[in-house]
Amino acid sequence: MHILYIMISFLLDGILSNYFTFPFLPLFTLSSLIVSASYFSEKSIYLFTFFIGLLYDIVYTNTLFFHAACFTLIMMVIRVIQNKYRLEEFQKIGLVIVGIIFYKFSISTYYALVMHFSFLKVEFLGAMFFSLGINILYVVPYLVYFYVKNKTSKYYF
Amino acid sequence: MKKKRYKYLKNKGNVKKKNTSTMYIHKNNGIKYKVMTVVFLLLLLFASAYLTKHRNTFTVVERLIKDSVLTLENWLERPLRYIHNEQKENQEQKDLYKNYKDLEKKFESMQDQNIQLLELKEQVKQLQASLDLHTILNEVDMIHATVIYKDSLQNTITIDKGRKQGLETGFAVMIKEGMIGIIDEVSDVTSTIQLLTSYYNGPKMSVKIQVQDGFVYGLLTGYQENKKTYKVEEIASNQGIEEKSVVLTSGMGSKIPSGIVIGYVKSVTKDHFDLGQLVEVESKASYDHLDYVTVVKRKG
């Protein structure tokens, strides 16, 4: 279920790139990885994130290993927060916000250093707010589903 | 059942951990592995920066993965594309009458031009035969393709045609408003196009600008994001270039045929050394809604 959700998000990122214009890009792959991270063991989520990041590099961008490394680093930060605080389903929205801000800063720095793009080109703030909004909207149904599922589970207390 | 419950509680973090010395060693090992992973990932980021700058081709595995995922995506996108096209068509139908009236006016002036064109074509044919030329710079083949992915950060698009359809790196890509980019990487069934709006690593090419008695030649060197114009340099200062003159590809030194519209002159200024002219060119192509493109292949 979680893997399917991540794979669908990955494909949606590609499909929607044709309908959203720059700098308003969806980051569904990253947000789906973040919200479903707690359902995997630590080792498997790191490996899976690395694999998805690598796939993202190969298929969508030509920045080989950038997304693989960046997504995994973000996942490590997310897991540290998750291990420290026991988060409810809806509190994961906070993790999505942390992840997207981390990603936007990383990719802007990377493009500025490697490809000499200016930060202005990335239209940083506008793009960030858009990405945050659309990703929160995207993960909410998923979080609602698991919130209801956990509430009705006989092991929930 | 007990096992399942234990697993669930473990995931939720509700199981009390034992505070023993073995646990302490495990924790230390865990931190050590995490530090090593972070160092490895940072090294990978540096490797990625190096590879992005210096790598020009895909490996076979990369090509296979890219082709198969993008082909799957292309299939999945069809219903969405259908709706999108229907909406576009509806809008076009609404504008139909206005367009008809505009075209009627244009048609009258075009009839004269058509006669001239036929005459010129005949002349070109005769000259070609007398000079024994097999190809001329603007003889082209056109291959139509659908855009299947846009990378707006890197200013690239990916299309659903590749090596199997006869595409090669360096071919020009255009839409009806003019040229938009050059093929940068080709795999078997997809190709990546570097758009002319990439101002750092964008393609540099020879162009010609129409003046009263012919053409002047210059070099398209980049795109100015803030002004939304292309920059054409290396033009002698004694050439009189007027605003709104058409800028075309020159067909020299590349696989790009001659005569493809790039844009129209917006302004002409002197360069930093006062030796040449700097021309700003405005394109009529809209980069925000690229759905279908045409790859132009020079014949011969």
GROMACS .gro file of C-alpha atoms in nm, chain B residues 196-199 220-232 262-269 278-285 287:
model
   34
  353LEU     CA    1   1.721   2.815  -2.572
  354THR     CA    2   1.619   2.975  -2.242
  355SER     CA    3   1.904   2.803  -2.054
  356TYR     CA    4   2.128   3.101  -2.013
  377LEU     CA    5   2.338   3.378  -3.008
  378THR     CA    6   2.516   3.355  -2.673
  379GLY     CA    7   2.248   3.328  -2.410
  380TYR     CA    8   1.918   3.417  -2.255
  381GLN     CA    9   1.849   3.704  -2.017
  382GLU     CA   10   1.601   3.577  -1.763
  383ASN     CA   11   1.506   3.921  -1.626
  384LYS     CA   12   1.432   4.071  -1.972
  385LYS     CA   13   1.304   3.748  -2.132
  386THR     CA   14   1.525   3.808  -2.436
  387TYR     CA   15   1.804   3.623  -2.618
  388LYS     CA   16   2.142   3.793  -2.654
  389VAL     CA   17   2.307   3.809  -2.999
  419ILE     CA   18   1.423   3.246  -3.347
  420GLY     CA   19   1.260   3.579  -3.268
  421TYR     CA   20   1.243   3.947  -3.343
  422VAL     CA   21   1.486   4.227  -3.256
  423LYS     CA   22   1.374   4.411  -2.943
  424SER     CA   23   1.666   4.649  -2.898
  425VAL     CA   24   2.012   4.722  -3.036
  426THR     CA   25   2.290   4.858  -2.814
  435LEU     CA   26   2.453   4.374  -2.883
  436VAL     CA   27   2.110   4.273  -3.003
  437GLU     CA   28   1.830   4.166  -2.772
  438VAL     CA   29   1.589   3.927  -2.937
  439GLU     CA   30   1.238   3.858  -2.820
  440SER     CA   31   1.080   3.522  -2.897
  441LYS     CA   32   0.711   3.475  -2.958
  442ALA     CA   33   0.731   3.113  -2.842
  444TYR     CA   34   0.772   2.803  -2.308
   0.00000   0.00000   0.00000
